[in-house]
């Protein structure tokens, strides 16, 4: 409730300071997103072309920034001034928050026509709904708990592909001894969070992960297992190069591609960078489930939420966008370019590589067994306020060589409670 009150306050304050809304062009669809890296940009271009073929005008509203923080700031400014885009890249709880304040359009008629309740996994369908009505369309499912490896670098260092955390550190030591950066990383809070949540899953399992990030259970966060997570997190810092601060994720991926680093812990959008560089899985790089999380799946669903707009022609273009995103042709091409897997359960994955096929198989199994969990670092598990509180504690800990793991658990409890 506190989170909603804060955003409502931001709405009222912003309204007084913003100019009148711009006049829209007929049949125009404006999409706010942060898909700006090489593979992501190609995926967006596919959507643009498909929309233009239907006679709609595409207005790209790209705001760079891997976690979408800058994009959300811009969206709030636009939406509260009465001039929202047709659609915006929103995730998980953010969809619910915007819908509860009345900003999002009801697209349930399109969902019913497209039989979404059947073609979408239940977990995905529920994420796209508010009060039982569809307000967003899913584009793809990303797996977060991946470890990307350069096999040539591993071979040179005499390192073995790790399946456990102990083996991960053994490989890291060998890479370090060979003069290679063991772990490519970008010192940004969401990237720190990506490693942290992968460690929580590895050490505490799906049930513990859910209690920490979804339920924010204080006793679980204070537990000895969480102390172990922080200790392991601190240990990882020793294998990151000193120039990591502020580095974008795709530049960290490039380090692995170019053989300057041996590994990267990152979601499967990293695969799109390997693909864009002409690299092949199993040959030039390896996609390995984060050690300790085999059978578990931390997911991030790419989706576009539809905002209420008044222009009738633009509403038609908006409907075209919804249908295009969920249709098989776009689902296939978008996810091939993006590195993710289709949200539909009726798509042939023959054209997808071994990493995607493994991801699809694992998601289906994990989802059925209750081992699929929403990503905290990628805005799926909790509100942006809780996420921000976790980021602050995690990043401060990661950058403080003298930080105490036990104390960090108490700081995490306090920060989350203050953010609720």
GROMACS .gro file of C-alpha atoms in nm:
model
  420
    1UNK     CA    1   0.000   0.000   0.000
    2UNK     CA    2   0.286   0.234   0.083
    3UNK     CA    3   0.429   0.173  -0.265
    4UNK     CA    4   0.102   0.276  -0.431
    5UNK     CA    5   0.078   0.586  -0.215
    6UNK     CA    6   0.426   0.691  -0.319
    7UNK     CA    7   0.352   0.652  -0.687
    8UNK     CA    8   0.021   0.833  -0.645
    9UNK     CA    9   0.210   1.118  -0.478
   10UNK     CA   10   0.456   1.123  -0.767
   11UNK     CA   11   0.160   1.143  -1.004
   12UNK     CA   12   0.010   1.446  -0.831
   13UNK     CA   13   0.342   1.629  -0.808
   14UNK     CA   14   0.434   1.562  -1.169
   15UNK     CA   15   0.100   1.673  -1.312
   16UNK     CA   16   0.153   2.030  -1.197
   17UNK     CA   17   0.492   2.060  -1.364
   18UNK     CA   18   0.438   1.898  -1.701
   19UNK     CA   19   0.332   2.042  -2.031
   20UNK     CA   20   0.016   1.953  -2.225
   21UNK     CA   21   0.011   1.620  -2.410
   22UNK     CA   22   0.139   1.596  -2.764
   23UNK     CA   23  -0.091   1.536  -3.058
   24UNK     CA   24  -0.067   1.179  -3.185
   25UNK     CA   25  -0.051   1.078  -3.549
   26UNK     CA   26  -0.323   0.854  -3.694
   27UNK     CA   27  -0.258   0.483  -3.676
   28UNK     CA   28   0.056   0.527  -3.470
   29UNK     CA   29   0.186   0.287  -3.209
   30UNK     CA   30   0.446   0.424  -2.971
   31UNK     CA   31   0.638   0.166  -2.767
   32UNK     CA   32   0.857   0.248  -2.468
   33UNK     CA   33   1.124  -0.014  -2.404
   34UNK     CA   34   1.488  -0.068  -2.313
   35UNK     CA   35   1.574  -0.333  -2.571
   36UNK     CA   36   1.877  -0.148  -2.702
   37UNK     CA   37   2.169  -0.393  -2.724
   38UNK     CA   38   2.260  -0.559  -3.054
   39UNK     CA   39   2.042  -0.870  -3.033
   40UNK     CA   40   1.761  -0.684  -2.858
   41UNK     CA   41   1.757  -0.406  -3.120
   42UNK     CA   42   1.722  -0.663  -3.397
   43UNK     CA   43   1.429  -0.821  -3.215
   44UNK     CA   44   1.254  -0.483  -3.186
   45UNK     CA   45   1.319  -0.415  -3.555
   46UNK     CA   46   1.128  -0.732  -3.640
   47UNK     CA   47   0.826  -0.603  -3.449
   48UNK     CA   48   0.852  -0.265  -3.620
   49UNK     CA   49   0.854  -0.426  -3.965
   50UNK     CA   50   0.557  -0.649  -3.885
   51UNK     CA   51   0.358  -0.347  -3.765
   52UNK     CA   52   0.446  -0.141  -4.071
   53UNK     CA   53   0.331  -0.423  -4.299
   54UNK     CA   54  -0.013  -0.384  -4.141
   55UNK     CA   55  -0.014  -0.013  -4.229
   56UNK     CA   56   0.063   0.107  -3.878
   57UNK     CA   57   0.320   0.375  -3.802
   58UNK     CA   58   0.585   0.265  -3.551
   59UNK     CA   59   0.726   0.524  -3.312
   60UNK     CA   60   1.023   0.385  -3.125
   61UNK     CA   61   1.065   0.509  -2.768
   62UNK     CA   62   1.384   0.337  -2.658
   63UNK     CA   63   1.542   0.436  -2.327
   64UNK     CA   64   1.878   0.266  -2.270
   65UNK     CA   65   1.952   0.095  -1.940
   66UNK     CA   66   1.962  -0.279  -1.875
   67UNK     CA   67   1.721  -0.285  -1.581
   68UNK     CA   68   1.476  -0.027  -1.716
   69UNK     CA   69   1.512   0.223  -1.430
   70UNK     CA   70   1.557   0.518  -1.667
   71UNK     CA   71   1.266   0.396  -1.881
   72UNK     CA   72   1.035   0.381  -1.579
   73UNK     CA   73   1.124   0.736  -1.482
   74UNK     CA   74   1.035   0.857  -1.831
   75UNK     CA   75   0.715   0.650  -1.832
   76UNK     CA   76   0.591   0.806  -1.509
   77UNK     CA   77   0.649   1.151  -1.650
   78UNK     CA   78   0.461   1.072  -1.970
   79UNK     CA   79   0.174   0.880  -1.813
   80UNK     CA   80   0.088   1.126  -1.539
   81UNK     CA   81   0.089   1.414  -1.787
   82UNK     CA   82  -0.191   1.242  -1.979
   83UNK     CA   83   0.034   1.146  -2.269
   84UNK     CA   84   0.127   0.780  -2.221
   85UNK     CA   85   0.281   0.570  -2.499
   86UNK     CA   86   0.062   0.303  -2.660
   87UNK     CA   87   0.263   0.034  -2.485
   88UNK     CA   88   0.548   0.007  -2.239
   89UNK     CA   89   0.780  -0.271  -2.134
   90UNK     CA   90   0.653  -0.361  -1.787
   91UNK     CA   91   0.707  -0.665  -1.570
   92UNK     CA   92   0.543  -0.859  -1.287
   93UNK     CA   93   0.431  -0.640  -0.995
   94UNK     CA   94   0.478  -0.322  -1.200
   95UNK     CA   95   0.197  -0.440  -1.428
   96UNK     CA   96  -0.029  -0.481  -1.126
   97UNK     CA   97   0.067  -0.142  -0.986
   98UNK     CA   98  -0.003   0.051  -1.305
   99UNK     CA   99  -0.328  -0.140  -1.361
  100UNK     CA  100  -0.452  -0.076  -1.007
  101UNK     CA  101  -0.418   0.298  -1.068
  102UNK     CA  102  -0.629   0.276  -1.383
  103UNK     CA  103  -0.362   0.344  -1.645
  104UNK     CA  104  -0.380   0.015  -1.837
  105UNK     CA  105  -0.624  -0.089  -2.110
  106UNK     CA  106  -0.828  -0.409  -2.095
  107UNK     CA  107  -0.722  -0.644  -2.376
  108UNK     CA  108  -0.918  -0.950  -2.262
  109UNK     CA  109  -1.129  -0.956  -2.580
  110UNK     CA  110  -0.814  -1.005  -2.788
  111UNK     CA  111  -0.688  -1.265  -2.541
  112UNK     CA  112  -1.016  -1.456  -2.565
  113UNK     CA  113  -1.008  -1.448  -2.945
  114UNK     CA  114  -0.649  -1.573  -2.937
  115UNK     CA  115  -0.725  -1.846  -2.680
  116UNK     CA  116  -0.449  -1.718  -2.448
  117UNK     CA  117  -0.571  -1.920  -2.150
  118UNK     CA  118  -0.483  -2.235  -2.344
  119UNK     CA  119  -0.167  -2.138  -2.531
  120UNK     CA  120   0.005  -1.969  -2.235
  121UNK     CA  121   0.148  -2.141  -1.926
  122UNK     CA  122  -0.077  -2.056  -1.631
  123UNK     CA  123   0.202  -1.871  -1.451
  124UNK     CA  124   0.263  -1.650  -1.755
  125UNK     CA  125  -0.109  -1.585  -1.809
  126UNK     CA  126  -0.162  -1.479  -1.447
  127UNK     CA  127   0.130  -1.236  -1.465
  128UNK     CA  128  -0.035  -1.060  -1.761
  129UNK     CA  129  -0.365  -1.010  -1.577
  130UNK     CA  130  -0.507  -0.772  -1.318
  131UNK     CA  131  -0.827  -0.867  -1.140
  132UNK     CA  132  -0.877  -1.146  -1.394
  133UNK     CA  133  -0.847  -0.918  -1.698
  134UNK     CA  134  -0.555  -0.916  -1.941
  135UNK     CA  135  -0.372  -0.583  -1.951
  136UNK     CA  136  -0.037  -0.690  -2.099
  137UNK     CA  137   0.091  -0.921  -2.371
  138UNK     CA  138   0.391  -1.151  -2.309
  139UNK     CA  139   0.674  -1.164  -2.563
  140UNK     CA  140   0.921  -1.417  -2.426
  141UNK     CA  141   1.055  -1.600  -2.122
  142UNK     CA  142   1.414  -1.549  -2.011
  143UNK     CA  143   1.609  -1.773  -1.779
  144UNK     CA  144   1.826  -1.580  -1.534
  145UNK     CA  145   2.030  -1.859  -1.372
  146UNK     CA  146   2.269  -1.922  -1.662
  147UNK     CA  147   2.647  -1.938  -1.657
  148UNK     CA  148   2.813  -1.849  -1.989
  149UNK     CA  149   3.152  -2.000  -2.062
  150UNK     CA  150   3.426  -1.957  -2.323
  151UNK     CA  151   3.546  -2.318  -2.373
  152UNK     CA  152   3.870  -2.215  -2.547
  153UNK     CA  153   3.969  -2.007  -2.244
  154UNK     CA  154   3.874  -2.293  -2.010
  155UNK     CA  155   4.085  -2.538  -2.211
  156UNK     CA  156   4.384  -2.305  -2.207
  157UNK     CA  157   4.354  -2.265  -1.830
  158UNK     CA  158   4.296  -2.636  -1.769
  159UNK     CA  159   3.962  -2.559  -1.605
  160UNK     CA  160   3.658  -2.788  -1.592
  161UNK     CA  161   3.302  -2.672  -1.660
  162UNK     CA  162   3.151  -2.641  -1.309
  163UNK     CA  163   2.837  -2.813  -1.187
  164UNK     CA  164   2.868  -2.713  -0.820
  165UNK     CA  165   2.971  -2.393  -0.644
  166UNK     CA  166   3.290  -2.561  -0.524
  167UNK     CA  167   3.375  -2.648  -0.884
  168UNK     CA  168   3.289  -2.291  -0.987
  169UNK     CA  169   3.557  -2.153  -0.755
  170UNK     CA  170   3.806  -2.421  -0.862
  171UNK     CA  171   3.756  -2.312  -1.225
  172UNK     CA  172   3.781  -1.945  -1.125
  173UNK     CA  173   4.115  -2.009  -0.953
  174UNK     CA  174   4.255  -2.177  -1.263
  175UNK     CA  175   4.136  -1.896  -1.488
  176UNK     CA  176   4.290  -1.640  -1.255
  177UNK     CA  177   4.620  -1.828  -1.253
  178UNK     CA  178   4.616  -1.829  -1.633
  179UNK     CA  179   4.592  -1.451  -1.639
  180UNK     CA  180   4.229  -1.435  -1.748
  181UNK     CA  181   3.946  -1.249  -1.574
  182UNK     CA  182   3.752  -1.538  -1.415
  183UNK     CA  183   3.411  -1.368  -1.406
  184UNK     CA  184   3.300  -1.093  -1.644
  185UNK     CA  185   3.070  -0.856  -1.457
  186UNK     CA  186   2.928  -0.509  -1.477
  187UNK     CA  187   2.920  -0.314  -1.153
  188UNK     CA  188   2.555  -0.207  -1.171
  189UNK     CA  189   2.301  -0.285  -0.902
  190UNK     CA  190   2.082  -0.509  -1.116
  191UNK     CA  191   2.385  -0.709  -1.229
  192UNK     CA  192   2.497  -0.748  -0.868
  193UNK     CA  193   2.140  -0.858  -0.794
  194UNK     CA  194   2.150  -1.114  -1.074
  195UNK     CA  195   2.449  -1.288  -0.919
  196UNK     CA  196   2.303  -1.258  -0.570
  197UNK     CA  197   1.967  -1.414  -0.654
  198UNK     CA  198   2.139  -1.697  -0.841
  199UNK     CA  199   2.337  -1.770  -0.523
  200UNK     CA  200   2.020  -1.760  -0.315
  201UNK     CA  201   1.867  -2.021  -0.544
  202UNK     CA  202   2.185  -2.232  -0.538
  203UNK     CA  203   2.224  -2.227  -0.160
  204UNK     CA  204   1.866  -2.195  -0.034
  205UNK     CA  205   1.668  -2.369  -0.310
  206UNK     CA  206   1.334  -2.264  -0.465
  207UNK     CA  207   1.146  -2.262  -0.134
  208UNK     CA  208   1.405  -2.047   0.039
  209UNK     CA  209   1.429  -1.821  -0.267
  210UNK     CA  210   1.052  -1.764  -0.261
  211UNK     CA  211   1.053  -1.687   0.111
  212UNK     CA  212   1.334  -1.434   0.065
  213UNK     CA  213   1.227  -1.244  -0.247
  214UNK     CA  214   0.852  -1.301  -0.284
  215UNK     CA  215   0.735  -1.344   0.076
  216UNK     CA  216   1.026  -1.139   0.223
  217UNK     CA  217   1.014  -1.358   0.533
  218UNK     CA  218   1.236  -1.201   0.800
  219UNK     CA  219   1.334  -1.529   0.968
  220UNK     CA  220   1.448  -1.679   0.638
  221UNK     CA  221   1.650  -1.369   0.554
  222UNK     CA  222   1.817  -1.382   0.897
  223UNK     CA  223   1.901  -1.750   0.861
  224UNK     CA  224   2.244  -1.913   0.857
  225UNK     CA  225   2.181  -2.005   0.493
  226UNK     CA  226   2.152  -1.637   0.401
  227UNK     CA  227   2.476  -1.565   0.587
  228UNK     CA  228   2.632  -1.833   0.367
  229UNK     CA  229   2.489  -1.660   0.059
  230UNK     CA  230   2.654  -1.331   0.157
  231UNK     CA  231   2.984  -1.505   0.232
  232UNK     CA  232   2.980  -1.671  -0.110
  233UNK     CA  233   2.882  -1.341  -0.273
  234UNK     CA  234   3.181  -1.171  -0.113
  235UNK     CA  235   3.408  -1.451  -0.232
  236UNK     CA  236   3.290  -1.402  -0.590
  237UNK     CA  237   3.396  -1.036  -0.582
  238UNK     CA  238   3.758  -1.153  -0.573
  239UNK     CA  239   3.723  -1.294  -0.925
  240UNK     CA  240   3.585  -0.978  -1.085
  241UNK     CA  241   3.826  -0.732  -1.251
  242UNK     CA  242   3.876  -0.387  -1.093
  243UNK     CA  243   3.733  -0.208  -1.398
  244UNK     CA  244   3.384  -0.356  -1.358
  245UNK     CA  245   3.222  -0.044  -1.207
  246UNK     CA  246   2.949   0.091  -1.435
  247UNK     CA  247   3.016  -0.161  -1.713
  248UNK     CA  248   2.708  -0.251  -1.919
  249UNK     CA  249   2.613  -0.618  -1.926
  250UNK     CA  250   2.673  -0.659  -2.300
  251UNK     CA  251   3.028  -0.529  -2.261
  252UNK     CA  252   3.082  -0.795  -1.995
  253UNK     CA  253   2.946  -1.053  -2.239
  254UNK     CA  254   3.189  -0.923  -2.501
  255UNK     CA  255   3.475  -1.002  -2.261
  256UNK     CA  256   3.371  -1.368  -2.266
  257UNK     CA  257   3.319  -1.365  -2.644
  258UNK     CA  258   3.664  -1.216  -2.700
  259UNK     CA  259   3.837  -1.452  -2.456
  260UNK     CA  260   3.926  -1.178  -2.208
  261UNK     CA  261   3.712  -1.350  -1.943
  262UNK     CA  262   3.614  -1.710  -1.881
  263UNK     CA  263   3.260  -1.684  -1.739
  264UNK     CA  264   2.958  -1.460  -1.692
  265UNK     CA  265   2.648  -1.507  -1.475
  266UNK     CA  266   2.368  -1.350  -1.676
  267UNK     CA  267   2.024  -1.413  -1.823
  268UNK     CA  268   1.989  -1.566  -2.166
  269UNK     CA  269   1.973  -1.230  -2.345
  270UNK     CA  270   2.351  -1.270  -2.327
  271UNK     CA  271   2.312  -1.547  -2.585
  272UNK     CA  272   2.186  -1.294  -2.838
  273UNK     CA  273   2.523  -1.120  -2.814
  274UNK     CA  274   2.705  -1.447  -2.887
  275UNK     CA  275   2.471  -1.505  -3.182
  276UNK     CA  276   2.524  -1.153  -3.312
  277UNK     CA  277   2.901  -1.217  -3.300
  278UNK     CA  278   2.857  -1.531  -3.512
  279UNK     CA  279   2.928  -1.771  -3.227
  280UNK     CA  280   2.766  -2.114  -3.190
  281UNK     CA  281   2.661  -2.288  -2.867
  282UNK     CA  282   2.858  -2.600  -2.786
  283UNK     CA  283   3.141  -2.479  -3.009
  284UNK     CA  284   3.235  -2.119  -2.933
  285UNK     CA  285   3.053  -2.091  -2.602
  286UNK     CA  286   2.877  -2.305  -2.345
  287UNK     CA  287   2.547  -2.231  -2.172
  288UNK     CA  288   2.550  -2.402  -1.833
  289UNK     CA  289   2.285  -2.384  -1.562
  290UNK     CA  290   2.424  -2.182  -1.272
  291UNK     CA  291   2.607  -2.433  -1.051
  292UNK     CA  292   2.383  -2.554  -0.772
  293UNK     CA  293   2.058  -2.461  -0.948
  294UNK     CA  294   2.010  -2.758  -1.178
  295UNK     CA  295   1.637  -2.828  -1.204
  296UNK     CA  296   1.552  -2.477  -1.079
  297UNK     CA  297   1.445  -2.188  -1.300
  298UNK     CA  298   1.461  -1.815  -1.223
  299UNK     CA  299   1.247  -1.648  -1.487
  300UNK     CA  300   1.190  -1.306  -1.632
  301UNK     CA  301   0.896  -1.251  -1.868
  302UNK     CA  302   0.934  -0.983  -2.134
  303UNK     CA  303   0.597  -0.816  -2.179
  304UNK     CA  304   0.431  -0.504  -2.311
  305UNK     CA  305   0.153  -0.342  -2.108
  306UNK     CA  306  -0.111  -0.150  -2.301
  307UNK     CA  307  -0.190   0.200  -2.180
  308UNK     CA  308  -0.526   0.371  -2.215
  309UNK     CA  309  -0.517   0.608  -2.513
  310UNK     CA  310  -0.799   0.815  -2.665
  311UNK     CA  311  -0.722   0.831  -3.039
  312UNK     CA  312  -0.932   0.565  -3.218
  313UNK     CA  313  -0.678   0.505  -3.496
  314UNK     CA  314  -0.404   0.463  -3.240
  315UNK     CA  315  -0.624   0.221  -3.044
  316UNK     CA  316  -0.654   0.008  -3.358
  317UNK     CA  317  -0.275   0.016  -3.400
  318UNK     CA  318  -0.244  -0.082  -3.034
  319UNK     CA  319  -0.471  -0.383  -3.091
  320UNK     CA  320  -0.261  -0.477  -3.394
  321UNK     CA  321   0.046  -0.465  -3.170
  322UNK     CA  322  -0.108  -0.703  -2.917
  323UNK     CA  323  -0.205  -0.957  -3.183
  324UNK     CA  324   0.133  -0.930  -3.354
  325UNK     CA  325   0.333  -0.989  -3.035
  326UNK     CA  326   0.140  -1.305  -2.943
  327UNK     CA  327   0.125  -1.449  -3.297
  328UNK     CA  328   0.356  -1.737  -3.386
  329UNK     CA  329   0.568  -1.557  -3.650
  330UNK     CA  330   0.677  -1.284  -3.408
  331UNK     CA  331   0.713  -1.522  -3.113
  332UNK     CA  332   0.957  -1.728  -3.316
  333UNK     CA  333   1.162  -1.448  -3.471
  334UNK     CA  334   1.167  -1.227  -3.162
  335UNK     CA  335   1.289  -1.498  -2.929
  336UNK     CA  336   1.543  -1.630  -3.179
  337UNK     CA  337   1.693  -1.281  -3.185
  338UNK     CA  338   1.646  -1.206  -2.816
  339UNK     CA  339   1.790  -1.528  -2.674
  340UNK     CA  340   1.470  -1.613  -2.486
  341UNK     CA  341   1.204  -1.878  -2.546
  342UNK     CA  342   0.849  -1.828  -2.675
  343UNK     CA  343   0.569  -1.785  -2.422
  344UNK     CA  344   0.335  -1.996  -2.630
  345UNK     CA  345   0.335  -2.368  -2.562
  346UNK     CA  346   0.241  -2.460  -2.920
  347UNK     CA  347   0.554  -2.346  -3.106
  348UNK     CA  348   0.796  -2.585  -3.272
  349UNK     CA  349   1.144  -2.519  -3.132
  350UNK     CA  350   1.331  -2.690  -3.419
  351UNK     CA  351   1.483  -2.359  -3.530
  352UNK     CA  352   1.603  -2.278  -3.177
  353UNK     CA  353   1.950  -2.367  -3.055
  354UNK     CA  354   2.040  -2.619  -2.787
  355UNK     CA  355   2.044  -2.354  -2.511
  356UNK     CA  356   1.688  -2.244  -2.588
  357UNK     CA  357   1.564  -2.601  -2.621
  358UNK     CA  358   1.716  -2.683  -2.282
  359UNK     CA  359   1.562  -2.369  -2.133
  360UNK     CA  360   1.215  -2.457  -2.266
  361UNK     CA  361   1.241  -2.812  -2.135
  362UNK     CA  362   1.365  -2.693  -1.794
  363UNK     CA  363   1.095  -2.426  -1.762
  364UNK     CA  364   0.821  -2.677  -1.832
  365UNK     CA  365   0.963  -2.921  -1.575
  366UNK     CA  366   1.041  -2.658  -1.311
  367UNK     CA  367   0.700  -2.497  -1.353
  368UNK     CA  368   0.528  -2.832  -1.304
  369UNK     CA  369   0.737  -2.915  -0.996
  370UNK     CA  370   0.711  -2.574  -0.826
  371UNK     CA  371   1.077  -2.494  -0.890
  372UNK     CA  372   1.024  -2.193  -1.120
  373UNK     CA  373   1.062  -1.862  -0.939
  374UNK     CA  374   1.027  -1.498  -1.052
  375UNK     CA  375   1.344  -1.291  -1.072
  376UNK     CA  376   1.395  -1.027  -0.805
  377UNK     CA  377   1.675  -0.857  -1.000
  378UNK     CA  378   1.455  -0.827  -1.307
  379UNK     CA  379   1.142  -0.686  -1.148
  380UNK     CA  380   0.934  -1.004  -1.135
  381UNK     CA  381   0.932  -1.100  -0.767
  382UNK     CA  382   0.827  -0.787  -0.578
  383UNK     CA  383   0.761  -0.415  -0.605
  384UNK     CA  384   1.021  -0.174  -0.736
  385UNK     CA  385   1.049  -0.032  -0.383
  386UNK     CA  386   1.139  -0.367  -0.228
  387UNK     CA  387   1.371  -0.441  -0.520
  388UNK     CA  388   1.545  -0.107  -0.470
  389UNK     CA  389   1.593  -0.178  -0.100
  390UNK     CA  390   1.748  -0.516  -0.178
  391UNK     CA  391   1.971  -0.362  -0.444
  392UNK     CA  392   2.104  -0.103  -0.200
  393UNK     CA  393   2.205  -0.362   0.061
  394UNK     CA  394   2.344  -0.610  -0.193
  395UNK     CA  395   2.550  -0.361  -0.392
  396UNK     CA  396   2.685  -0.184  -0.083
  397UNK     CA  397   2.789  -0.521   0.057
  398UNK     CA  398   2.951  -0.627  -0.270
  399UNK     CA  399   3.160  -0.310  -0.285
  400UNK     CA  400   3.266  -0.304   0.080
  401UNK     CA  401   3.561  -0.534   0.147
  402UNK     CA  402   3.496  -0.509   0.522
  403UNK     CA  403   3.121  -0.581   0.508
  404UNK     CA  404   2.998  -0.839   0.758
  405UNK     CA  405   2.772  -1.117   0.614
  406UNK     CA  406   2.577  -1.159   0.938
  407UNK     CA  407   2.515  -0.787   0.971
  408UNK     CA  408   2.410  -0.773   0.605
  409UNK     CA  409   2.118  -1.008   0.675
  410UNK     CA  410   1.985  -0.770   0.940
  411UNK     CA  411   2.034  -0.474   0.708
  412UNK     CA  412   1.839  -0.658   0.441
  413UNK     CA  413   1.547  -0.723   0.676
  414UNK     CA  414   1.538  -0.359   0.787
  415UNK     CA  415   1.564  -0.222   0.432
  416UNK     CA  416   1.281  -0.440   0.304
  417UNK     CA  417   1.053  -0.353   0.596
  418UNK     CA  418   1.114   0.019   0.536
  419UNK     CA  419   1.031  -0.019   0.166
  420UNK     CA  420   0.696  -0.192   0.216
   0.00000   0.00000   0.00000
